């Protein structure tokens, strides 16, 4: 509670500083904020669809971690590339549509005049009033990252167009755990505020699409090139195969070789059959010739018969060849059929002629040598002979056919290997082509999926032009200046209070010196309380008397030792006033003063063991008030100190308690056998320090009574009007 009262008293002591200095700070802040800038705010909401939108894969949200994608989008909004483009486009828009004399929806006239006057002529020449896109392209081409480039400087340092300035006032954030991103921006110009948000919506959406589509587009272009290349290669290989089949007259290699194999098999069967027929016919012909004997030789030697046989053999060979050709052509060749019919007719005619010739040659012959009739042998012999010739003709035709089949085998054998090689090559190219086509389709599907999810990135709430400025924080600034000054003032004086070693009052003295304070004597008031000086001094003196007298005892020598560490602390005045007051009370008092009643450097004083060594005629019933020299300069005999009933250290309240004073006090305290006899008394004290011991000091006005009651924490007390 004493600490609380001390704090209250401390604040009351510096009350004028706590009032005047904060008021001055308030007035200064009021003057400095008279032209405080207004702040305009614009908001926009973007629906991303990254969490709840459907995609082509049958799920919801974008591929990958959805929160990571939203964080990436938030980063794109604030990235330097995006903000730099926004700043440059904003500068182009302001230069195109700004008005020097009238505010508009792009920039106020005041701010545009400042901007327009700072732009060099060469940059103004880049402004195309008909095309904002062309203006941006001109500015982009002009901008260079050099110190003397105006556009580079303005996008680095200008409060409206610089990357750092825009980022510092741009606040993008995800609304809870939803798909919505809210973007807010504030500026001191409503047009700048609105157009910054408007441009940002366009720029960051394009940046986001470029980032998401960039890699996919490159992959798609690669796959498209590969698909086109493989398609050309595949087409070329297939065309080469077609041309090869045309050159080699291949329609269906498998069927053709199958037919060739079947033809070879039939040829083998036919060869065996013809061989058997030839062997049989030859045997039968030889038998019949043996049976005919000379007749057969006679017929065979006939030139006309021989010619007819050769004609028949020739016709049979021709017929065999024509039949072979007709069979190869499938029986659909009319010319071959006509030739075959003609040859068959000629063969019949030739056979009929040879039979007639044989009959004429053998006319008149009755029988063979064996007694068989000629009619029974000539005709079978002739028939077998003709059949033999026919068989030989067919065998000759079969040989031609075999040669042709052998040529076909030789022709088709390498074609198979070549076709296999070409087909494998086409199959390899086709496989690569199909794989690339699948990869291209997958990449396009991913692109469409990205387009589907990115298409949901749309402005949900477009920015509105801010017509009204946001409430300023001027009052908070004023109150902050007042409170900050108040706290700094209190803190300053509190630090001074903590570091200050001025004794000042009871609490500080006891904290610094560790010696109990027995009372305070007031300093003289020069103005307001001057007429109450005598009364206040008497009250302090009486309080000191009341504090000292209980320590005195009857039947012994009572000694009051007045001590001080240095000069001019009021010992002499206190000793004289106490002597006068106690004498007025009828007490026997003897006051002894150094350099008057004894010498500080006299051996009598230095070696004194009793008060009588200083004053031999002092009576036991007298109270001795002994004023000693300064402790900083002289030492006091321990016997005299221990003989004192009360050792009173007198010092000024408004002085600094130095290290040497503390050292002297410590040595004094070590010399005392009874530590309870040492007290401190403060002189030149303030009113509140004196009131701690004597109570309320005059004057007793209503206000002073109230202040004193509050200082004593009598918050709800009702005081006696007669009490003082």
XYZ file of C-alpha atoms in Angstrom:
724
model
C 0.000 0.000 0.000
C 2.884 2.369 0.738
C 4.228 1.699 -2.743
C 0.861 2.533 -4.257
C 0.696 5.753 -2.308
C 4.221 6.505 -3.362
C 3.277 6.013 -7.037
C 0.227 8.232 -6.645
C 2.333 10.873 -4.956
C 4.938 10.550 -7.697
C 2.331 11.095 -10.399
C 0.843 14.002 -8.503
C 4.271 15.583 -8.224
C 4.768 15.490 -12.008
C 1.114 16.262 -12.772
C 1.865 19.416 -14.739
C 4.337 17.621 -16.957
C 1.780 14.854 -17.522
C -0.782 17.413 -18.604
C 1.174 20.049 -20.486
C 3.514 17.846 -22.535
C 0.770 15.456 -23.842
C -1.414 18.466 -24.671
C 1.462 20.005 -26.645
C 1.965 16.680 -28.474
C -1.771 16.531 -29.177
C -1.769 20.044 -30.645
C 1.309 19.312 -32.771
C -0.254 16.082 -34.065
C -3.494 17.967 -34.752
C -1.585 20.506 -36.820
C 0.479 17.903 -38.710
C -2.544 15.745 -39.607
C -4.706 18.611 -40.845
C -4.012 17.507 -44.459
C -3.981 13.801 -43.799
C -4.371 11.741 -46.959
C -7.603 9.880 -47.559
C -7.438 6.189 -48.258
C -9.617 4.425 -50.817
C -10.124 0.694 -50.886
C -11.224 -1.665 -53.693
C -11.992 -5.380 -53.498
C -12.491 -8.193 -55.957
C -13.323 -11.871 -55.523
C -11.968 -14.601 -57.814
C -13.576 -18.031 -58.136
C -10.832 -20.599 -58.796
C -12.699 -23.929 -58.828
C -9.528 -25.671 -57.661
C -11.328 -27.550 -54.876
C -14.908 -28.229 -56.022
C -14.948 -27.871 -59.858
C -15.323 -31.064 -61.967
C -12.637 -32.238 -64.367
C -12.515 -34.642 -67.342
C -11.115 -37.442 -65.199
C -14.381 -37.718 -63.305
C -13.117 -36.118 -60.089
C -13.352 -32.687 -58.539
C -10.747 -29.963 -58.240
C -7.495 -29.577 -60.066
C -4.851 -32.272 -60.325
C -2.272 -32.400 -57.537
C -2.536 -30.835 -54.111
C -5.392 -28.345 -54.214
C -4.164 -26.108 -51.405
C -0.722 -26.019 -52.999
C -2.307 -24.912 -56.277
C -4.179 -22.123 -54.483
C -0.986 -21.029 -52.747
C 0.744 -21.014 -56.131
C -2.038 -18.810 -57.469
C -1.672 -16.434 -54.526
C 2.062 -16.307 -55.186
C 1.464 -15.550 -58.880
C -0.717 -12.615 -57.851
C 2.097 -11.059 -55.816
C 5.065 -12.147 -57.898
C 7.318 -9.417 -59.219
C 6.606 -10.245 -62.870
C 2.854 -9.847 -62.414
C 3.052 -6.672 -60.324
C 5.654 -5.115 -62.644
C 3.359 -5.611 -65.643
C 0.414 -4.211 -63.672
C 2.455 -1.140 -62.717
C 3.607 -0.511 -66.293
C 0.095 -0.957 -67.723
C -1.286 1.311 -65.007
C 1.231 3.987 -65.943
C 0.229 3.657 -69.614
C -3.462 3.936 -68.727
C -2.926 6.995 -66.521
C -0.858 8.743 -69.186
C -3.496 8.020 -71.821
C -6.623 9.015 -69.934
C -5.391 11.394 -67.205
C -6.709 14.977 -67.172
C -4.708 17.927 -65.872
C -7.782 19.905 -64.758
C -10.485 17.381 -63.942
C -10.655 14.233 -61.870
C -11.714 11.086 -63.726
C -11.990 7.349 -63.185
C -8.283 6.809 -63.862
C -6.412 9.358 -61.725
C -7.203 12.625 -59.976
C -6.121 15.867 -61.616
C -3.806 16.767 -58.725
C -1.918 13.500 -58.862
C -1.866 13.499 -62.674
C -0.313 16.965 -62.773
C 2.448 15.769 -60.480
C 2.961 12.658 -62.615
C 2.743 14.467 -65.965
C 5.297 17.092 -64.951
C 7.782 14.409 -63.927
C 7.568 12.407 -67.179
C 10.243 13.307 -69.763
C 9.234 14.231 -73.314
C 10.729 11.086 -74.843
C 8.467 8.922 -72.686
C 5.411 11.059 -73.481
C 6.118 10.448 -77.165
C 5.589 6.717 -76.567
C 1.963 7.219 -75.529
C -0.457 6.126 -78.259
C -3.823 7.717 -77.469
C -5.654 5.239 -79.718
C -4.323 1.965 -78.371
C -3.532 0.990 -74.821
C -1.915 -2.246 -76.015
C 0.379 -0.354 -78.379
C 1.267 2.114 -75.635
C 2.235 -0.760 -73.348
C 4.297 -2.349 -76.128
C 6.121 0.960 -76.700
C 6.830 1.395 -72.994
C 7.962 -2.216 -72.647
C 10.377 -1.804 -75.528
C 11.703 1.462 -74.080
C 12.223 0.117 -70.556
C 15.757 -0.963 -69.720
C 17.132 -1.996 -66.313
C 19.472 0.964 -66.061
C 19.693 3.754 -63.526
C 18.944 6.541 -66.007
C 15.893 4.811 -67.529
C 12.771 6.667 -66.406
C 10.402 3.700 -66.703
C 12.724 1.438 -64.735
C 12.920 4.083 -62.012
C 9.169 4.709 -61.911
C 8.385 0.990 -61.631
C 10.911 0.725 -58.829
C 10.266 3.770 -56.636
C 6.941 5.438 -57.548
C 4.180 5.033 -54.906
C 1.599 4.083 -57.563
C 3.571 2.025 -60.075
C 6.458 0.410 -58.205
C 6.421 -3.292 -57.421
C 7.214 -2.847 -53.740
C 4.572 -0.144 -53.246
C 1.809 -2.159 -54.915
C 2.755 -5.329 -53.049
C 2.777 -3.508 -49.712
C -0.862 -2.441 -50.167
C -2.123 -5.543 -51.971
C -3.754 -8.176 -49.781
C -4.744 -11.446 -51.544
C -6.134 -14.176 -49.340
C -8.144 -17.378 -49.562
C -11.612 -17.049 -48.051
C -11.639 -19.838 -45.496
C -11.213 -23.232 -47.138
C -13.267 -22.286 -50.210
C -12.440 -21.852 -53.904
C -12.665 -18.071 -53.580
C -9.724 -15.696 -53.390
C -10.361 -12.182 -52.138
C -8.024 -9.393 -53.275
C -8.068 -5.949 -51.686
C -6.012 -2.890 -52.522
C -5.834 0.579 -50.977
C -4.457 3.859 -52.280
C -4.924 7.582 -51.774
C -6.346 7.950 -55.286
C -9.671 6.232 -56.129
C -8.829 5.857 -59.823
C -5.428 4.322 -59.077
C -7.041 1.977 -56.564
C -9.739 0.777 -58.976
C -7.530 0.430 -62.056
C -4.809 -1.441 -60.181
C -7.283 -4.153 -59.171
C -8.876 -4.137 -62.634
C -5.527 -4.662 -64.382
C -4.417 -7.244 -61.836
C -7.450 -9.439 -62.602
C -6.461 -9.556 -66.268
C -2.702 -9.881 -65.853
C -2.560 -12.574 -63.210
C -5.207 -14.714 -64.997
C -3.044 -14.682 -68.130
C 0.091 -15.383 -66.113
C -1.673 -18.320 -64.482
C -2.824 -19.722 -67.824
C 0.646 -19.314 -69.340
C 2.169 -21.136 -66.419
C -0.321 -24.013 -66.548
C -0.480 -24.314 -70.351
C 3.171 -23.581 -71.125
C 4.544 -27.046 -70.447
C 1.493 -28.830 -71.897
C 1.578 -26.759 -75.089
C 5.255 -27.561 -75.615
C 4.596 -31.265 -75.117
C 1.645 -31.163 -77.531
C 3.747 -29.405 -80.165
C 6.454 -32.067 -79.779
C 3.958 -34.922 -80.103
C 2.305 -33.256 -83.101
C 5.668 -32.943 -84.860
C 6.479 -36.575 -84.111
C 3.044 -37.780 -85.257
C 3.367 -35.851 -88.526
C 6.887 -37.174 -89.094
C 5.919 -40.771 -88.354
C 2.810 -40.445 -90.510
C 4.927 -39.297 -93.438
C 7.412 -42.094 -92.838
C 4.604 -44.663 -92.551
C 2.907 -43.384 -95.705
C 6.196 -43.492 -97.592
C 6.882 -47.059 -96.446
C 3.368 -48.180 -97.393
C 3.647 -46.518 -100.806
C 6.956 -48.237 -101.366
C 5.312 -51.566 -100.469
C 2.462 -50.876 -102.884
C 4.896 -49.973 -105.663
C 6.922 -53.084 -104.910
C 3.787 -55.262 -105.114
C 2.899 -53.582 -108.409
C 6.373 -54.147 -109.800
C 6.375 -57.770 -108.660
C 2.701 -58.259 -109.590
C 1.827 -59.328 -106.058
C -1.851 -59.215 -105.132
C -1.867 -61.635 -102.251
C 1.499 -63.185 -101.649
C 0.173 -65.868 -99.352
C -2.568 -66.987 -101.711
C -0.295 -66.753 -104.697
C 2.378 -68.907 -103.081
C -0.319 -71.253 -101.854
C -1.649 -71.625 -105.385
C 1.900 -72.137 -106.656
C 2.422 -74.862 -104.070
C -0.858 -76.491 -105.086
C 0.152 -76.225 -108.734
C 3.475 -77.869 -107.900
C 1.672 -80.678 -106.129
C -0.729 -81.156 -109.045
C 2.240 -81.094 -111.390
C 3.887 -83.898 -109.452
C 0.683 -85.964 -109.531
C 0.241 -85.295 -113.239
C 3.872 -86.220 -113.941
C 3.438 -89.516 -112.150
C 0.195 -90.214 -113.990
C 1.667 -89.359 -117.377
C 4.747 -91.428 -116.617
C 2.566 -94.404 -115.759
C 0.429 -93.831 -118.838
C 3.546 -93.538 -121.050
C 5.047 -96.684 -119.628
C 1.811 -98.609 -120.094
C 1.229 -97.254 -123.562
C 4.784 -97.988 -124.623
C 4.514 -101.533 -123.383
C 1.211 -102.108 -125.131
C 2.464 -100.461 -128.324
C 5.591 -102.623 -128.319
C 3.418 -105.688 -127.771
C 1.166 -104.808 -130.649
C 4.173 -104.010 -132.838
C 5.555 -107.449 -132.045
C 2.245 -108.901 -132.941
C 2.097 -107.025 -136.224
C 5.694 -107.713 -137.076
C 6.732 -106.362 -140.480
C 3.439 -104.664 -140.995
C 4.106 -102.300 -138.202
C 7.557 -101.544 -139.572
C 6.053 -101.067 -142.985
C 3.548 -98.584 -141.595
C 6.195 -96.819 -139.499
C 8.474 -96.549 -142.528
C 5.760 -95.047 -144.627
C 6.671 -91.411 -145.157
C 3.069 -90.333 -145.406
C 2.189 -92.220 -142.188
C 5.159 -90.673 -140.419
C 4.125 -87.163 -141.441
C 0.598 -87.738 -140.223
C 1.894 -89.036 -136.892
C 4.115 -85.949 -136.504
C 1.123 -83.708 -137.319
C -0.952 -85.489 -134.716
C 1.892 -85.217 -132.185
C 2.259 -81.542 -132.995
C -1.493 -80.969 -132.625
C -1.556 -82.867 -129.342
C 1.334 -80.779 -127.994
C -0.459 -77.635 -129.070
C -3.687 -78.771 -127.456
C -1.836 -79.631 -124.228
C -0.211 -76.207 -124.186
C -3.519 -74.488 -124.951
C -5.255 -76.380 -122.151
C -2.419 -75.450 -119.780
C -2.690 -71.814 -120.738
C -6.459 -71.916 -120.386
C -6.186 -73.495 -116.932
C -3.702 -70.818 -115.804
C -6.066 -68.110 -116.982
C -8.995 -69.638 -115.165
C -10.767 -70.738 -118.321
C -11.904 -67.216 -119.130
C -9.653 -66.570 -122.170
C -12.003 -66.740 -125.226
C -9.165 -66.600 -127.734
C -7.433 -69.539 -126.081
C -10.712 -71.474 -126.035
C -11.241 -70.774 -129.737
C -7.697 -71.909 -130.563
C -8.193 -75.015 -128.438
C -11.431 -75.921 -130.233
C -9.787 -75.376 -133.599
C -6.786 -77.517 -132.620
C -9.042 -80.308 -131.338
C -10.975 -80.307 -134.625
C -7.710 -80.443 -136.566
C -6.614 -83.333 -134.322
C -9.814 -85.252 -135.054
C -9.370 -84.665 -138.753
C -5.724 -85.789 -138.576
C -6.655 -88.924 -136.625
C -9.367 -89.716 -139.128
C -6.930 -89.241 -142.006
C -4.280 -91.453 -140.428
C -6.821 -94.189 -139.893
C -7.831 -94.019 -143.546
C -4.160 -93.977 -144.564
C -3.474 -97.025 -142.416
C -6.416 -98.829 -143.982
C -5.187 -98.144 -147.506
C -1.614 -99.192 -146.715
C -2.733 -102.435 -145.144
C -5.402 -103.196 -147.741
C -5.120 -106.711 -149.015
C -3.423 -108.018 -145.898
C -5.542 -110.681 -144.238
C -3.812 -111.432 -141.000
C -0.671 -111.188 -138.981
C 2.057 -113.710 -138.783
C 0.457 -115.209 -135.791
C -2.727 -115.671 -137.619
C -4.683 -112.723 -136.119
C -6.770 -110.575 -138.398
C -5.355 -107.150 -139.167
C -8.562 -105.401 -138.313
C -8.204 -106.571 -134.754
C -4.532 -105.319 -134.326
C -3.973 -102.335 -136.559
C -6.595 -100.186 -134.984
C -5.471 -100.859 -131.331
C -1.863 -100.407 -132.354
C -2.649 -97.121 -134.036
C -4.747 -96.027 -131.105
C -1.965 -96.820 -128.612
C 0.613 -95.238 -130.886
C -1.417 -92.054 -131.051
C -2.014 -92.278 -127.306
C 1.725 -92.656 -126.782
C 2.365 -89.586 -128.871
C -0.307 -87.760 -126.950
C 1.276 -88.804 -123.663
C 4.704 -87.733 -124.857
C 3.249 -84.375 -125.969
C 1.637 -83.927 -122.591
C 4.918 -84.886 -120.893
C 6.698 -82.261 -122.998
C 4.023 -79.720 -122.035
C 4.454 -80.788 -118.383
C 8.178 -80.117 -118.665
C 7.436 -76.621 -119.919
C 5.027 -76.204 -117.040
C 7.608 -77.453 -114.571
C 10.159 -74.981 -115.900
C 7.618 -72.245 -115.471
C 6.832 -73.366 -111.910
C 10.540 -73.463 -111.116
C 10.881 -69.947 -112.444
C 7.899 -68.893 -110.303
C 9.515 -70.452 -107.230
C 12.750 -68.622 -107.963
C 10.702 -65.426 -108.527
C 8.549 -65.650 -105.381
C 11.242 -66.852 -102.935
C 13.040 -63.471 -102.417
C 9.740 -61.584 -102.605
C 8.589 -63.248 -99.388
C 11.675 -62.172 -97.480
C 11.454 -58.658 -98.889
C 7.747 -58.407 -98.087
C 8.424 -59.613 -94.541
C 11.173 -57.067 -94.080
C 9.031 -54.271 -95.449
C 6.025 -55.300 -93.372
C 8.159 -55.444 -90.208
C 9.463 -51.973 -90.995
C 5.927 -50.696 -91.532
C 4.784 -52.421 -88.341
C 7.597 -50.769 -86.353
C 6.762 -47.337 -87.756
C 3.051 -47.935 -87.205
C 3.686 -48.943 -83.581
C 5.647 -45.754 -82.940
C 2.988 -43.777 -84.751
C 0.212 -45.258 -82.592
C 2.176 -44.665 -79.380
C 2.828 -41.060 -80.334
C -0.827 -40.665 -81.287
C -1.873 -42.017 -77.872
C 0.566 -39.667 -76.116
C -0.746 -36.749 -78.198
C -4.333 -37.621 -77.287
C -3.379 -37.890 -73.596
C -1.622 -34.501 -73.726
C -4.606 -32.929 -75.434
C -6.912 -34.475 -72.860
C -4.766 -32.981 -70.110
C -4.848 -29.629 -71.896
C -8.622 -29.770 -72.121
C -8.762 -30.737 -68.459
C -6.587 -27.737 -67.608
C -8.773 -25.544 -69.803
C -11.826 -26.860 -68.046
C -10.438 -26.154 -64.592
C -8.791 -22.875 -65.583
C -11.968 -21.716 -67.271
C -13.485 -21.581 -63.806
C -10.909 -18.943 -62.845
C -13.272 -16.036 -63.264
C -14.043 -12.802 -61.496
C -16.867 -13.458 -59.059
C -17.097 -9.899 -57.760
C -15.597 -7.273 -60.072
C -13.940 -4.274 -58.424
C -16.128 -1.235 -57.814
C -14.895 2.315 -58.194
C -14.455 3.633 -54.608
C -16.571 6.770 -54.247
C -16.041 7.205 -50.504
C -12.721 7.217 -48.704
C -12.090 4.929 -45.789
C -12.405 6.511 -42.334
C -9.058 8.011 -41.434
C -7.256 7.112 -38.270
C -6.586 10.738 -37.426
C -8.292 10.491 -34.041
C -6.246 7.400 -33.259
C -3.108 9.290 -34.255
C -4.059 12.198 -31.973
C -4.913 9.914 -29.073
C -1.783 7.906 -29.746
C 0.362 11.048 -29.684
C -1.261 12.126 -26.419
C -0.968 8.728 -24.741
C 2.528 8.088 -26.046
C 3.742 11.441 -24.775
C 1.996 10.806 -21.459
C 3.662 7.403 -21.084
C 7.074 8.614 -22.243
C 6.899 11.545 -19.809
C 5.897 9.271 -16.963
C 8.573 6.756 -17.981
C 11.223 9.472 -18.147
C 10.426 10.787 -14.685
C 10.080 7.246 -13.348
C 13.572 6.395 -14.628
C 14.841 9.617 -13.092
C 13.061 8.681 -9.884
C 14.665 5.244 -9.841
C 18.155 6.502 -10.645
C 18.003 9.666 -8.569
C 19.859 9.468 -5.224
C 18.293 12.589 -3.789
C 16.934 11.722 -0.345
C 13.775 13.827 -0.681
C 11.376 11.924 1.626
C 11.076 9.151 4.161
C 10.659 6.252 1.731
C 13.515 7.242 -0.571
C 15.829 8.019 2.346
C 15.208 4.704 4.024
C 15.623 2.877 0.673
C 18.959 4.625 -0.024
C 20.516 4.857 3.455
C 18.822 1.884 5.186
C 18.429 4.169 8.280
C 14.960 4.929 9.726
C 13.798 8.527 9.316
C 12.434 10.090 12.485
C 11.077 13.272 10.941
C 11.335 16.065 8.347
C 11.802 19.784 8.686
C 10.265 21.920 5.905
C 12.075 24.331 3.680
C 11.018 27.952 3.656
C 8.130 28.775 1.274
C 8.701 31.963 -0.688
C 5.329 32.555 -2.302
C 2.106 30.683 -1.749
C 2.684 29.311 1.761
C 5.069 31.990 3.033
C 2.743 33.212 5.769
C 2.487 29.673 7.141
C 6.240 29.136 7.509
C 6.325 29.775 11.268
C 3.348 27.522 11.924
C 4.722 24.713 9.783
C 8.177 24.988 11.408
C 6.627 24.780 14.866
C 4.613 21.709 13.812
C 7.774 20.012 12.550
C 9.753 20.951 15.670
C 7.024 19.665 17.964
C 6.888 16.408 15.963
C 10.658 16.008 16.371
C 10.365 16.636 20.110
C 7.599 14.058 20.375
C 9.735 11.547 18.508
C 12.857 12.138 20.658
C 11.530 12.489 24.193
C 10.256 8.882 24.497
C 13.839 7.714 24.066
C 15.040 9.702 27.112
C 15.035 8.036 30.519
C 15.119 9.308 34.088
C 18.077 8.620 36.342
C 20.667 8.729 33.578
C 22.483 11.184 31.392
C 20.369 11.725 28.220
C 22.472 12.801 25.259
C 21.206 13.838 21.793
C 24.080 13.555 19.270
C 23.506 15.663 16.151
C 25.562 14.334 13.259
C 25.989 15.114 9.580
C 28.257 13.970 6.789
C 29.009 17.469 5.473
C 28.294 21.139 6.294
C 25.162 23.255 5.861
C 22.609 20.593 6.732
C 20.861 22.532 9.517
C 22.298 20.876 12.659
C 22.859 24.155 14.431
C 19.392 25.442 13.662
C 17.741 22.221 14.814
C 19.839 22.159 18.002
C 18.995 25.746 18.832
C 15.277 25.307 18.125
C 15.110 22.154 20.209
C 16.914 23.830 23.068
C 14.513 26.743 23.016
C 11.475 24.522 22.789
C 12.556 22.130 25.536
C 13.559 24.989 27.792
C 10.065 26.423 27.259
C 8.748 23.098 28.432
C 10.786 23.395 31.669
C 13.442 20.846 30.742
C 17.090 21.269 31.680
C 18.997 21.412 28.435
C 22.687 21.923 27.749
C 23.726 22.514 24.098
C 27.328 21.810 23.169
C 28.737 22.902 19.790
C 32.072 22.004 18.246
C 34.493 24.858 17.756
C 32.626 26.700 20.540
C 32.445 24.328 23.481
C 35.145 21.949 22.279
C 37.596 21.707 19.457
C 37.278 18.993 16.827
C 41.046 18.568 16.609
C 41.712 18.793 20.348
C 43.138 15.720 22.032
C 40.634 16.216 24.778
C 37.842 15.589 22.245
C 39.630 12.875 20.352
C 40.356 10.859 23.531
C 37.048 11.646 25.287
C 35.360 8.734 27.051
C 32.385 10.570 28.519
C 30.278 13.653 27.944
C 31.912 15.171 31.047
C 35.210 15.203 29.162
C 33.577 17.791 26.942
C 31.536 19.567 29.588
C 32.696 18.805 33.150
C 29.913 20.831 34.826
C 27.002 19.141 33.075
C 24.349 17.852 35.488
C 22.878 14.322 35.246
C 19.337 15.696 34.921
C 20.278 17.901 31.998
C 19.643 16.858 28.414
C 22.832 17.275 26.418
C 22.408 18.332 22.810
C 25.813 17.777 21.223
C 26.501 19.107 17.750
C 29.464 17.195 16.248
C 31.696 18.172 13.323
C 31.166 16.719 9.843
C 31.871 13.011 9.503
C 33.519 13.544 6.114
C 36.261 15.604 7.756
C 36.513 14.375 11.334
C 36.081 11.222 13.343
C 33.988 11.006 16.523
C 35.115 8.961 19.523
C 33.085 5.742 19.700
C 32.577 6.239 23.451
C 30.729 9.507 22.855
C 28.615 7.940 20.118
C 27.645 4.961 22.289
C 26.870 7.290 25.170
C 24.228 9.056 23.060
C 20.625 8.266 23.872
C 19.740 9.186 20.289
C 22.216 9.643 17.437
C 20.437 11.850 14.920
C 21.890 12.088 11.417
C 20.745 15.489 10.128
C 20.879 15.982 6.355
C 19.105 17.979 3.718
C 16.287 16.244 1.836
C 17.208 17.978 -1.421
C 20.812 16.798 -1.477
C 22.434 13.844 -3.223
C 23.414 10.992 -1.019
C 26.934 10.349 -2.292
C 29.099 7.267 -1.969
C 31.294 9.053 0.557
C 28.227 9.816 2.654
C 27.223 6.178 2.597
C 30.759 5.211 3.532
C 30.753 7.572 6.495
C 27.344 6.314 7.603
C 28.537 2.731 7.366
C 31.593 3.462 9.532
C 29.382 5.275 12.029
C 26.980 2.377 12.192
C 29.854 -0.040 12.795
C 30.996 2.047 15.802
C 27.615 1.902 17.492
C 26.965 -0.882 19.889
C 23.217 -0.216 19.878
C 22.113 0.213 16.275
C 18.646 1.286 17.368
C 19.889 4.641 18.578
C 20.742 5.896 15.079
C 18.050 7.853 13.194
C 17.931 10.232 10.255
C 16.298 13.628 10.163
C 15.659 15.441 6.879
C 15.764 19.199 6.530
C 14.747 21.371 3.560
C 11.972 18.856 2.884
C 8.905 19.346 0.702
C 5.409 19.722 2.136
C 4.308 16.179 1.266
C 7.415 14.760 3.053
C 6.675 16.791 6.168
C 2.995 15.766 6.064
C 4.065 12.143 6.450
C 5.071 12.993 10.028
C 3.014 15.985 11.156
C -0.184 15.461 9.185
C -1.916 17.997 6.953
C -0.165 21.345 6.754
C -1.959 24.672 6.511
C -3.810 26.219 4.810
C -6.874 24.097 5.498
C -9.030 24.959 2.539
C -11.745 22.719 1.107
C -9.577 21.850 -1.873
C -6.458 21.175 0.188
C -8.514 19.035 2.564
C -9.793 17.020 -0.419
C -6.334 16.619 -1.891
C -4.906 15.490 1.413
C -7.732 12.993 1.947
C -7.202 11.550 -1.509
C -3.445 11.315 -0.903
C -4.247 9.287 2.202
C -6.562 7.098 0.109
C -9.609 8.262 2.008
C -11.716 7.756 -1.082
C -15.041 7.317 0.717
C -14.164 8.964 4.049
C -16.241 11.709 5.704
C -13.866 13.930 7.624
C -14.595 15.884 10.790
C -14.737 19.558 9.818
C -12.987 20.484 13.046
C -10.192 18.012 12.516
C -6.856 19.304 11.263
